[in-house]
mmCIF file of C-alpha atoms in Angstrom:
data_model
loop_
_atom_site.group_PDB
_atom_site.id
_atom_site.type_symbol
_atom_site.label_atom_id
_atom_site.label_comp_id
_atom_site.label_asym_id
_atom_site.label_seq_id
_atom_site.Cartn_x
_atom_site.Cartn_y
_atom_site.Cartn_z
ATOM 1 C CA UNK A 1 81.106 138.016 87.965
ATOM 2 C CA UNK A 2 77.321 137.855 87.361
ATOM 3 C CA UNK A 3 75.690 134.509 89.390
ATOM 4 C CA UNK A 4 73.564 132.160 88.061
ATOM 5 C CA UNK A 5 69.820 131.427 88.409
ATOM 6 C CA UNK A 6 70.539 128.354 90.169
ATOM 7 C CA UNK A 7 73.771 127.240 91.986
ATOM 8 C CA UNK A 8 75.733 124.443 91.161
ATOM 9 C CA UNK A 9 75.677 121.306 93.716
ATOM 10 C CA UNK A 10 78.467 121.594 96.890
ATOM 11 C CA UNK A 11 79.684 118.789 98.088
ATOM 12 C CA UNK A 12 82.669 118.697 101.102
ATOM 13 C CA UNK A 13 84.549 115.401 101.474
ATOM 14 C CA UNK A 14 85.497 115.710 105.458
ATOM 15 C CA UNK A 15 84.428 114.324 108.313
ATOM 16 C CA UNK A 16 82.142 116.418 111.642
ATOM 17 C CA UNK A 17 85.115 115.787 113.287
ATOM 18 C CA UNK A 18 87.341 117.767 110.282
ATOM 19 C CA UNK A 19 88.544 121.502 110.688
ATOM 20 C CA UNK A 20 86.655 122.993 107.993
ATOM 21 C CA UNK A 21 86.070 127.096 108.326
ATOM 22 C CA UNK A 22 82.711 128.471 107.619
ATOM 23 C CA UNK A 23 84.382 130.937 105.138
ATOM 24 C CA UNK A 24 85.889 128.636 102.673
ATOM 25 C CA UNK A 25 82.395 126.967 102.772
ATOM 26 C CA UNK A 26 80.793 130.395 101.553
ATOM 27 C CA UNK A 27 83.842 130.630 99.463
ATOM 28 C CA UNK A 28 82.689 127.456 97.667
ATOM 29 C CA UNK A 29 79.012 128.380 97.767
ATOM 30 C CA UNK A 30 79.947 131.791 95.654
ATOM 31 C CA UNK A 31 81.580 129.635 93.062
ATOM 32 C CA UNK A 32 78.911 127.587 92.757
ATOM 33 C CA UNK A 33 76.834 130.612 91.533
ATOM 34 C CA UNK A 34 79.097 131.478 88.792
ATOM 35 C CA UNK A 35 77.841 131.344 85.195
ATOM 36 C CA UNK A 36 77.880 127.643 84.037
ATOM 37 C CA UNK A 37 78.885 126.308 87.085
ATOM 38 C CA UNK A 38 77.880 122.464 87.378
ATOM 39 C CA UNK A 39 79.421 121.179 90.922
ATOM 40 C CA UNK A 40 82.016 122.237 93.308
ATOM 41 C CA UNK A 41 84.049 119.765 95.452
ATOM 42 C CA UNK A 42 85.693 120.402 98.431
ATOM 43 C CA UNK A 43 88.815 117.906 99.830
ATOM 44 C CA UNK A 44 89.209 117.724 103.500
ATOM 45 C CA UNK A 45 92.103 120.132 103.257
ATOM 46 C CA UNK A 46 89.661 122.870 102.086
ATOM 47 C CA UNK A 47 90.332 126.384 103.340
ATOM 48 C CA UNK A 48 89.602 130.098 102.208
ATOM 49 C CA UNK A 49 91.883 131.884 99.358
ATOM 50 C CA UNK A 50 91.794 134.931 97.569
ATOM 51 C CA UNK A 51 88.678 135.085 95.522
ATOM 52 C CA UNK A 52 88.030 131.107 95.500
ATOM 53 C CA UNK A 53 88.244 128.249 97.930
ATOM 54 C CA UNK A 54 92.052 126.222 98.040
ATOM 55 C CA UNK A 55 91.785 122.423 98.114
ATOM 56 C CA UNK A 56 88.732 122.273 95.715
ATOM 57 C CA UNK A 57 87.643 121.010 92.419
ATOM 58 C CA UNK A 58 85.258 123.100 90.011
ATOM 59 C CA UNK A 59 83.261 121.970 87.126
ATOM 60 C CA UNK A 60 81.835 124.500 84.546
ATOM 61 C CA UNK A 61 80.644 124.862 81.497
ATOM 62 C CA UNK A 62 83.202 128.000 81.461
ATOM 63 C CA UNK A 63 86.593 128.684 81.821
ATOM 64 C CA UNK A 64 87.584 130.749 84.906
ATOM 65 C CA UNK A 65 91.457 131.539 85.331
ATOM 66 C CA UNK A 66 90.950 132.865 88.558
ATOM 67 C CA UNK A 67 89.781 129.470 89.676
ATOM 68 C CA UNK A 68 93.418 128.032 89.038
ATOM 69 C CA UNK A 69 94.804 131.307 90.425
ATOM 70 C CA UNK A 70 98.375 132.740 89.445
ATOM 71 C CA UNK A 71 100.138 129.321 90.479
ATOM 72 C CA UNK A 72 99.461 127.241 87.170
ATOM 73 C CA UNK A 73 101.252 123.728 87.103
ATOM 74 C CA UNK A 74 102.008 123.853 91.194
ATOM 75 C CA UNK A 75 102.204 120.440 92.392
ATOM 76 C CA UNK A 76 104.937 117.933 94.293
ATOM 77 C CA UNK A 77 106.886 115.291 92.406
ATOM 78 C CA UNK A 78 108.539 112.837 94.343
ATOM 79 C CA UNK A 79 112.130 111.989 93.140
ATOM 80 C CA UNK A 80 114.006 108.416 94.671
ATOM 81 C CA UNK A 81 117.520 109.370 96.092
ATOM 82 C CA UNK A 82 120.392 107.121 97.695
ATOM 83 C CA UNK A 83 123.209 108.477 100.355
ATOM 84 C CA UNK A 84 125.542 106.715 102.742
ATOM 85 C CA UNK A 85 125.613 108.898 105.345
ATOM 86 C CA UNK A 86 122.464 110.448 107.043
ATOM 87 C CA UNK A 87 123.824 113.386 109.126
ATOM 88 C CA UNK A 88 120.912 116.155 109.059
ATOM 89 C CA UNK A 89 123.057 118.795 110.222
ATOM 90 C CA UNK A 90 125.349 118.561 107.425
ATOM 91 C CA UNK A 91 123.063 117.908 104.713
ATOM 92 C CA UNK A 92 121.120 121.153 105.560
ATOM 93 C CA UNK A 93 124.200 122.632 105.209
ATOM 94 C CA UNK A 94 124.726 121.213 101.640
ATOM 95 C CA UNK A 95 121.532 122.071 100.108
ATOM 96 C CA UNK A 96 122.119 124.649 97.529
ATOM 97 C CA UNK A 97 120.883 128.079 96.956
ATOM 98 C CA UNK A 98 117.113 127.797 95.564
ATOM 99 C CA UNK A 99 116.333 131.041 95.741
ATOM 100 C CA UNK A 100 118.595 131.730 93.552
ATOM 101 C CA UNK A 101 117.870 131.180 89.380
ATOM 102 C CA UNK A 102 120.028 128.457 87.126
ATOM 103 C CA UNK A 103 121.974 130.828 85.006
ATOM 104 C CA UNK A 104 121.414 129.956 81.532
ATOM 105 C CA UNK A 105 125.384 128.839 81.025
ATOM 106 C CA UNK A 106 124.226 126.223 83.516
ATOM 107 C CA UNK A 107 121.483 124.300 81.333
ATOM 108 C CA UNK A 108 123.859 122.094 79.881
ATOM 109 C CA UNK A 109 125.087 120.798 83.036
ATOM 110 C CA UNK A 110 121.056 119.389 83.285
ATOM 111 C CA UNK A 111 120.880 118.348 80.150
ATOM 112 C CA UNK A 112 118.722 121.303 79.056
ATOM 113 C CA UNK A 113 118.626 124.085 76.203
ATOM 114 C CA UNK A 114 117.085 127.627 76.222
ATOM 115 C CA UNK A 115 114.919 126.185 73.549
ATOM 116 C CA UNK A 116 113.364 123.380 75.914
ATOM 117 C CA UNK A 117 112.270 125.807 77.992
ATOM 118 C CA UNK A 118 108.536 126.083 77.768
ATOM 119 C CA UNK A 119 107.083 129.579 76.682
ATOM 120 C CA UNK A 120 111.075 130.415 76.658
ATOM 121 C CA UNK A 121 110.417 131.679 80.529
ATOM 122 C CA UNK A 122 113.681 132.128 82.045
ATOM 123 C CA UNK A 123 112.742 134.085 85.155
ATOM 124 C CA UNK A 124 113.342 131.891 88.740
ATOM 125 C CA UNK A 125 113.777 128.735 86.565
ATOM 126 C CA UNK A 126 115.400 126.113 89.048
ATOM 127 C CA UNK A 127 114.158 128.115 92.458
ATOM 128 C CA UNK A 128 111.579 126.678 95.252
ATOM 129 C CA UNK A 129 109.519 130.011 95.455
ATOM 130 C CA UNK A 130 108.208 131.289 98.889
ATOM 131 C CA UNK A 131 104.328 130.621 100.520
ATOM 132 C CA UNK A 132 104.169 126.987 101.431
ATOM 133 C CA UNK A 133 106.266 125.519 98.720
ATOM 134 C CA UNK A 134 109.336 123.491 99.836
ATOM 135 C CA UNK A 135 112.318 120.796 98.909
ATOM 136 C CA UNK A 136 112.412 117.858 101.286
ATOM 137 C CA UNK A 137 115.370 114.824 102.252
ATOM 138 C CA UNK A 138 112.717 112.408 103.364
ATOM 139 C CA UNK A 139 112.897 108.900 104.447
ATOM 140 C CA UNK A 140 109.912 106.125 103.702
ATOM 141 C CA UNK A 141 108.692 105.896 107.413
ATOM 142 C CA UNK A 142 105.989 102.845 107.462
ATOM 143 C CA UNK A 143 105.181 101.232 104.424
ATOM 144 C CA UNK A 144 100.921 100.739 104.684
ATOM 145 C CA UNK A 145 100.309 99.019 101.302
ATOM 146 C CA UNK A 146 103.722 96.576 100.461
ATOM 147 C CA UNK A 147 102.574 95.461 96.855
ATOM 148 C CA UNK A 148 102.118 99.205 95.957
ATOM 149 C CA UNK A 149 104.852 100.428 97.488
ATOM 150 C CA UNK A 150 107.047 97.817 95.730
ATOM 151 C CA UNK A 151 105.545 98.529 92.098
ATOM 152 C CA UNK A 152 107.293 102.185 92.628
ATOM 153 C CA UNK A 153 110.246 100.883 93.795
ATOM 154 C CA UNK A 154 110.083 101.653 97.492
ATOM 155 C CA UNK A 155 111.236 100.589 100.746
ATOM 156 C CA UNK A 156 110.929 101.413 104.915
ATOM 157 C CA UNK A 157 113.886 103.417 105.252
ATOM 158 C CA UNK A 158 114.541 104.218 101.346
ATOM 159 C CA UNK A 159 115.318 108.197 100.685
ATOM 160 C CA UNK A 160 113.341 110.466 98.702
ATOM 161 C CA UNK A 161 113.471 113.954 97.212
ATOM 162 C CA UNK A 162 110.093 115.771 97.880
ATOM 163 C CA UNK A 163 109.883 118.718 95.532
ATOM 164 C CA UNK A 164 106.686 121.357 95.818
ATOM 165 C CA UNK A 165 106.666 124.363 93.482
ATOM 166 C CA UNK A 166 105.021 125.663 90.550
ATOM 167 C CA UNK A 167 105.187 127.859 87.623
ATOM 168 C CA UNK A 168 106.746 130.702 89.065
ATOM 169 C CA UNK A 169 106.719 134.153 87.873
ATOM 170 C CA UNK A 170 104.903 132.708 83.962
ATOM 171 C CA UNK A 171 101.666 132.111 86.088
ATOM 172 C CA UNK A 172 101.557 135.074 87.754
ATOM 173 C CA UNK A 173 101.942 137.078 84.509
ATOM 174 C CA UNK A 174 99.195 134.306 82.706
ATOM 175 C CA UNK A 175 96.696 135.382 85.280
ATOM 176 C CA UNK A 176 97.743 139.392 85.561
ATOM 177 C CA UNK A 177 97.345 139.661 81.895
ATOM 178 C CA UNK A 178 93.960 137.969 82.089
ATOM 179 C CA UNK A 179 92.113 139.900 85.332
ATOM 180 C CA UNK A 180 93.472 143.654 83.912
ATOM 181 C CA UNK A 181 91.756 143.000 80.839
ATOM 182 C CA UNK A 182 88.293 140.763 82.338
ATOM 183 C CA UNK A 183 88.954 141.104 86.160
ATOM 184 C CA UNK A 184 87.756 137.512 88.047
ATOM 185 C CA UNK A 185 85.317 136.974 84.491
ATOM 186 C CA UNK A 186 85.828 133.937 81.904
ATOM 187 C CA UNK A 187 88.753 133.412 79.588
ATOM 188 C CA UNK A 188 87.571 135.761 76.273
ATOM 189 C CA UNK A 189 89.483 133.098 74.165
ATOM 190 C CA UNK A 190 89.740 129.756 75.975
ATOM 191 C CA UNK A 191 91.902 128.149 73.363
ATOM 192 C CA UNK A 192 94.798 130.899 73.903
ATOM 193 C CA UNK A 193 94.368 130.943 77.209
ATOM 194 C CA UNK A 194 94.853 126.698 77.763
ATOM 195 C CA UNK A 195 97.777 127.347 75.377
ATOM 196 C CA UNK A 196 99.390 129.667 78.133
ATOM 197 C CA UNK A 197 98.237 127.571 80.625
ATOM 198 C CA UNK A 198 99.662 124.021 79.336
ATOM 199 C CA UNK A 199 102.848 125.681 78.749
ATOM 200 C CA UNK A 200 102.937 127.007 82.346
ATOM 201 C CA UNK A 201 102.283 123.250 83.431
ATOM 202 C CA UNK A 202 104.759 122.277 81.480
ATOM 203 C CA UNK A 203 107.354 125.119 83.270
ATOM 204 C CA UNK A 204 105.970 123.964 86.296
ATOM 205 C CA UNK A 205 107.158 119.924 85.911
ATOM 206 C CA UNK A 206 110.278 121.139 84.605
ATOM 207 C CA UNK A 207 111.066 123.405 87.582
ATOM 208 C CA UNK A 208 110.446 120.680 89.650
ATOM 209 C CA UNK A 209 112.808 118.462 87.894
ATOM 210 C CA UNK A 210 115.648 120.904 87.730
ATOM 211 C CA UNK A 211 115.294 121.843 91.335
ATOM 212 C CA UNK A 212 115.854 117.887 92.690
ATOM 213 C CA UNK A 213 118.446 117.733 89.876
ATOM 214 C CA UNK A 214 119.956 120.809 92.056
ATOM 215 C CA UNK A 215 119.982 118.859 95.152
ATOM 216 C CA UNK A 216 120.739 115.541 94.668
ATOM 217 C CA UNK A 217 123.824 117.346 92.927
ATOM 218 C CA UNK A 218 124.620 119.612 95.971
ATOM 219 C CA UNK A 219 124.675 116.314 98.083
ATOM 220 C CA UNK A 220 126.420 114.209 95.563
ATOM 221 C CA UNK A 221 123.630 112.334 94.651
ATOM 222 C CA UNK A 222 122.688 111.031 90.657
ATOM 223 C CA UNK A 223 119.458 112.684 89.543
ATOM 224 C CA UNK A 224 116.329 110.107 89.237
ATOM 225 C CA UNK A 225 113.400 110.604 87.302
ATOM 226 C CA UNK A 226 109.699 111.357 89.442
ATOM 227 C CA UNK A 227 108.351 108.586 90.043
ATOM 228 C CA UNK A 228 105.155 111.229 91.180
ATOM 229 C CA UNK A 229 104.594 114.026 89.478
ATOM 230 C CA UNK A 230 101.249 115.272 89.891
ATOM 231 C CA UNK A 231 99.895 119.296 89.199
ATOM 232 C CA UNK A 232 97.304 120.555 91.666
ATOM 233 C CA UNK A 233 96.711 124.093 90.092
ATOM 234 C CA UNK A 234 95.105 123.655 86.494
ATOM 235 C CA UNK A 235 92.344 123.285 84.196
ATOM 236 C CA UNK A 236 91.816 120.252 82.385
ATOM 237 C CA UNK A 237 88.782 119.529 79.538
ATOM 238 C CA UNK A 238 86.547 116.881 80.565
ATOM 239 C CA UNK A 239 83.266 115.479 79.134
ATOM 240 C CA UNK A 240 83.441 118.773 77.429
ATOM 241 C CA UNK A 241 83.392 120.732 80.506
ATOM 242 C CA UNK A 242 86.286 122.884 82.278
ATOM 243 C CA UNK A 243 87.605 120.958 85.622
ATOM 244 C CA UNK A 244 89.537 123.603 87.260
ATOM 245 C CA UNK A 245 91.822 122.473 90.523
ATOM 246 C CA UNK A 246 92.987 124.830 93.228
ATOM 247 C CA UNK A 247 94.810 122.877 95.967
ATOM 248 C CA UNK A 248 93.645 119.684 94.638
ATOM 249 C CA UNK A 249 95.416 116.645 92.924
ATOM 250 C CA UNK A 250 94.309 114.638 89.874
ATOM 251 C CA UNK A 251 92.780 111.258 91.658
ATOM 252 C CA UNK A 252 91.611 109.483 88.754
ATOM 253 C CA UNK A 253 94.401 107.124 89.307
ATOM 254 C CA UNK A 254 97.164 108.610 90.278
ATOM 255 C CA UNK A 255 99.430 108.226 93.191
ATOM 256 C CA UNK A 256 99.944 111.382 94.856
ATOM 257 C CA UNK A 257 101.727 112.569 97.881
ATOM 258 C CA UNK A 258 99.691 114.822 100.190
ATOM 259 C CA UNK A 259 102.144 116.613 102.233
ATOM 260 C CA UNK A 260 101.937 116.948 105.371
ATOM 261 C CA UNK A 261 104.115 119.986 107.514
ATOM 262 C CA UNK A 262 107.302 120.546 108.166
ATOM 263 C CA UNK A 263 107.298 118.482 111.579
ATOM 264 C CA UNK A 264 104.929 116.036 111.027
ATOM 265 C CA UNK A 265 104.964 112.695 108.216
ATOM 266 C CA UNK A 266 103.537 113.326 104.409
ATOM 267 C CA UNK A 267 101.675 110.416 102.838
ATOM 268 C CA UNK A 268 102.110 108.785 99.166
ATOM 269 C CA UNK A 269 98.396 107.684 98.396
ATOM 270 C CA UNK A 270 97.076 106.086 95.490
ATOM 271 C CA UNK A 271 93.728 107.937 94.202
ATOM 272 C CA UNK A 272 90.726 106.787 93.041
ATOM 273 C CA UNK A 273 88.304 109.734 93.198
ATOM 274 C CA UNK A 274 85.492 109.624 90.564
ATOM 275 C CA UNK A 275 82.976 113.150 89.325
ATOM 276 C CA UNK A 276 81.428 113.649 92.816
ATOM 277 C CA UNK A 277 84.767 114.694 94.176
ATOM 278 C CA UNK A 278 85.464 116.078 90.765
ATOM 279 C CA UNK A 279 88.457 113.100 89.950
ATOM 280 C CA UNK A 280 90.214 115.164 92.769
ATOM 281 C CA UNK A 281 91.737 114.475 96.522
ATOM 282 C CA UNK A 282 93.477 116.877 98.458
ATOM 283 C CA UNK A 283 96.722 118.102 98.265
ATOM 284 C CA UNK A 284 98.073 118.747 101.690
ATOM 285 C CA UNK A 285 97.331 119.597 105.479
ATOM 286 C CA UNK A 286 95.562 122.653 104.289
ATOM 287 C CA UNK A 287 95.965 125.841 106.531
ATOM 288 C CA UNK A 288 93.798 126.691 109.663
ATOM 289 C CA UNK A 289 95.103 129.380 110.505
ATOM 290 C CA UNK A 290 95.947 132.352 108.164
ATOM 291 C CA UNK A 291 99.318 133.405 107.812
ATOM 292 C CA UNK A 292 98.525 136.561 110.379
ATOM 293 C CA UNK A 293 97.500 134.741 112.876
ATOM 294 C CA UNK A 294 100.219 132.019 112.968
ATOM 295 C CA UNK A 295 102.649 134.862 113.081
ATOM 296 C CA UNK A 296 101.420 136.290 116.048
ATOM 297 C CA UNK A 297 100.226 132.981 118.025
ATOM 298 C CA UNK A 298 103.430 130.899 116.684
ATOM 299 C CA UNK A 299 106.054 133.772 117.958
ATOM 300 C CA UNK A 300 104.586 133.626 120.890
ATOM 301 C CA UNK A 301 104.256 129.941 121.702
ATOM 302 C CA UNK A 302 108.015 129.014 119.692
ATOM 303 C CA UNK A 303 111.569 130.438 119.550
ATOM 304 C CA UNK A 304 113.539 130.352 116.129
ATOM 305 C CA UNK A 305 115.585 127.938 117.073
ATOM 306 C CA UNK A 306 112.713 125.412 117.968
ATOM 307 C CA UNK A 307 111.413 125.904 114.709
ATOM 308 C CA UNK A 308 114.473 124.892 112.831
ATOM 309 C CA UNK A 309 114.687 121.458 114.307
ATOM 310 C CA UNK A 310 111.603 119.480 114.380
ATOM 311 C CA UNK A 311 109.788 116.925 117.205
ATOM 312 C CA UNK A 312 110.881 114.558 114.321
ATOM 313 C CA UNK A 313 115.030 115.319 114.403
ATOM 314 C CA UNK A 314 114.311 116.789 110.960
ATOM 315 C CA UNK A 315 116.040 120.239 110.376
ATOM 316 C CA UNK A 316 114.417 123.371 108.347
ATOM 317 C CA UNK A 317 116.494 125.345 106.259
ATOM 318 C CA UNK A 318 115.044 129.142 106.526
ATOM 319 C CA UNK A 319 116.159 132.466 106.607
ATOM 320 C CA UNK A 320 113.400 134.152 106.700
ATOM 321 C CA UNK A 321 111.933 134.334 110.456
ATOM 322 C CA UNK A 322 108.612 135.207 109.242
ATOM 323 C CA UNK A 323 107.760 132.676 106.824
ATOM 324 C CA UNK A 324 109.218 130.351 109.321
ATOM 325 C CA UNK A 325 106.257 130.971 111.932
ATOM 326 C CA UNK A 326 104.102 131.240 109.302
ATOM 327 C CA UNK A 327 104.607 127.926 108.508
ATOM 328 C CA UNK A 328 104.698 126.382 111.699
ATOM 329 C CA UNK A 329 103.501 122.782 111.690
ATOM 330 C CA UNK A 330 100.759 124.396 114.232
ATOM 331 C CA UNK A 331 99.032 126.437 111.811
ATOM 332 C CA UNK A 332 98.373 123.396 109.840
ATOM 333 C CA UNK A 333 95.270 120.928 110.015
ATOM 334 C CA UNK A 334 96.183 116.975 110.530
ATOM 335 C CA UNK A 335 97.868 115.592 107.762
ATOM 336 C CA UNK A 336 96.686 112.426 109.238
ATOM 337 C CA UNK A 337 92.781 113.568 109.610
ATOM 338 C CA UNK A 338 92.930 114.682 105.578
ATOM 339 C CA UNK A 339 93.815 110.926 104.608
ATOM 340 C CA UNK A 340 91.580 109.618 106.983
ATOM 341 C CA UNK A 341 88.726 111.567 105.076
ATOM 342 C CA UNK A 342 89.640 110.357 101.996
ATOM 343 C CA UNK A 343 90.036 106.955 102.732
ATOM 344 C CA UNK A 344 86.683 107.225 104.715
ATOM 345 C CA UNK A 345 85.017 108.693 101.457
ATOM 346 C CA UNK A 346 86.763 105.690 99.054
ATOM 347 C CA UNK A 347 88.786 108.752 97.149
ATOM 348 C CA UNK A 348 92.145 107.064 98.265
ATOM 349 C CA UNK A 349 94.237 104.808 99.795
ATOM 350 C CA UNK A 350 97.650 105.055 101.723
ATOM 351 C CA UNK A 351 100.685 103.916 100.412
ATOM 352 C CA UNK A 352 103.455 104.801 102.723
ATOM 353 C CA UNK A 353 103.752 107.531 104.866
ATOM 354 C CA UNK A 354 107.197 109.504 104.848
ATOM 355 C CA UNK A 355 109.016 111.514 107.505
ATOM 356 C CA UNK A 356 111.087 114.742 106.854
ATOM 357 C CA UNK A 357 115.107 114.988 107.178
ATOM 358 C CA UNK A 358 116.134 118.544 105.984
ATOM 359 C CA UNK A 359 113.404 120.696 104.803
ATOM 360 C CA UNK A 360 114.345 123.380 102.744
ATOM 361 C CA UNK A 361 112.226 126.865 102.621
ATOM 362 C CA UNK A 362 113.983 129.610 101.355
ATOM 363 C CA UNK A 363 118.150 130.033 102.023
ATOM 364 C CA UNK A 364 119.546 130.625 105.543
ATOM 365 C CA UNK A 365 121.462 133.665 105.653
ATOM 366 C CA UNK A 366 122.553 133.913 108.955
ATOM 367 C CA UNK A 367 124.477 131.440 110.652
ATOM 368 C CA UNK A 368 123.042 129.341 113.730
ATOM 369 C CA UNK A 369 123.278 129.978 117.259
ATOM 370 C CA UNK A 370 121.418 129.446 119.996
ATOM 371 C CA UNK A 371 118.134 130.109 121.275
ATOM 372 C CA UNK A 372 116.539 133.721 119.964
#
């Protein structure tokens, strides 16, 4: 990656009070230096990632696939849901499998063909994935703008499906093919690389789809159609230029749900960013603490057990002890910080705020017992 003469403009939409590391500052300050580079913005959720900042928006006048990263099309769609009974217990104990692929003899039951499959990617289609993706039973806690709320069809108290994955193993393979033949360079062919990349998007949306379609099955729900749906890893062409989004949702109006952790609320907001925040607002919490350190400082402050059932009565589906300190609500900034930075810097406004039931993270092997 050769830098510029000049860098591009940084600008970081948090407040002094915000958690913002030094390092995914530098982290936006080497992008800026990139070839073409016109202006970097940074959401209050910013922090470091592997060879470019998460929760940030980038405007060249070239197209980086490292920006986007190996995640194309991640993003949360929010799905409406209705049950009778509200037992968190036994709905964790319902959810299905999402670690585990739809079988292709399965499509039909979804309505779906081999054929509709974008870039006919089979691999992990219908699973969650690992990292800080999820599938949340939440309820709409307070409702903060009524006439809003009511033009998506919500309610205080109404049930939602909160779905947060991406593209799977298809991005992954888009990006490996690109960096062992130009390393963290620009796309050689930017056409056939968008061509990848939409389709990836596309896998991305669908995966979401099939995965509520999953659980609203498993607890004899009907499926609903998103009524969010919003990407957070991609490139988009605008004014002529390349937008690429790490970490950060489309907020050219769009309503977009910034989730939170898994023991704390997650707000719907509706966005109205404009080019200084590069039509973006953040995407989540955002990490402050790498996933080392809230291994070490998380087993030693919280048992297994505690982790599994939240502050909020909310229960956590996961197997897998690690990822479950990992993702400790602790080693995640304020959700509620984030949207008061946007709302602060006019790039959104809250909706409704919504408060976890059963979060799933990856399958629960073992059964549950007491404290470990």
């Amino acid at each position: 990656m050769s830098a510029s003469q000049h860098s591009a403009t940084v600008t970081v939409f948090a407040s002094p009070s915000s958690w913002i590391e030094s390092a995914a500052v530098d982290q936006c300050r080497q992008v800026a230096a990139l070839d073409g580079m016109l202006h970097v913005a940074g959401m209050p959720d910013l922090h470091p990632g592997k060879g470019a900042p998460i929760g940030a928006a980038m405007l060249t006048s070239v197209l980086y696939p490292h920006l986007v990263g190996s995640d194309i099309g991640c993003g949360i769609a929010v799905f409406p849901i209705a049950l009778k009974r509200l037992v968190p217990e036994r709905l964790a104990a319902r959810f299905p499998d999402l670690d585990r692929p739809l079988d292709p003899g399965d499509f039909g039951d979804f309505g779906l063909a081999t054929r509709d499959v974008p870039a006919g990617h089979l691999d992990g289609l219908g699973t969650v994935g690992r990292g800080n993706h999820f599938a949340e039973l939440a309820r709409v806690h307070t409702v903060l703008d009524a006439g809003h709320a009511a033009r998506l069809g919500l309610s205080a108290g109404d049930l939602v499906l909160i779905v947060h994955s991406g593209s799977r193993g298809l991005g992954e393979r888009i990006l490996r093919e690109h960096t062992e033949a130009h390393g963290a360079g620009p796309a050689a062919d930017a056409e056939a690389y968008l061509a990848m990349h939409d389709a990836a998007v596309r896998w991305g949306s669908l995966n979401r789809r099939l995965i509520a379609a999953r659980v609203a099955g498993a607890l004899g729900a009907r499926p609903a159609e998103p009524i969010v749906d919003q990407c957070h890893n991609l490139v988009e062409i605008r004014d002529g230029a390349y937008l690429h989004r790490k970490g950060a949702a489309p907020g050219d109006g769009r309503d977009v749900l910034i989730a939170g952790t898994r023991g704390t609320a997650s707000y719907l907001v509706a966005a109205h960013a404009g080019p200084e925040a590069g039509h973006s607002v953040a995407h989540g919490a955002g990490r402050k603490m790498s996933r080392a350190d809230a291994l070490v400082r998380n087993r030693a402050k919280h048992t297994v057990e505690e982790l599994r059932r939240t502050p909020l009565g909310s229960v956590v589906v996961c197997g897998d002890r690690q990822l479950l300190f990992e993702e400790a609500p602790g080693a995640y900034k304020r959700i509620e910080q984030v949207v008061a930075d946007l709302v602060e810097h006019g790039l959104a406004t809250p909706i409704a705020t919504t408060a976890p039931v059963v979060t799933y993270k990856t399958a629960d092997r073992e059964p549950r017992r007491g404290r470990s």
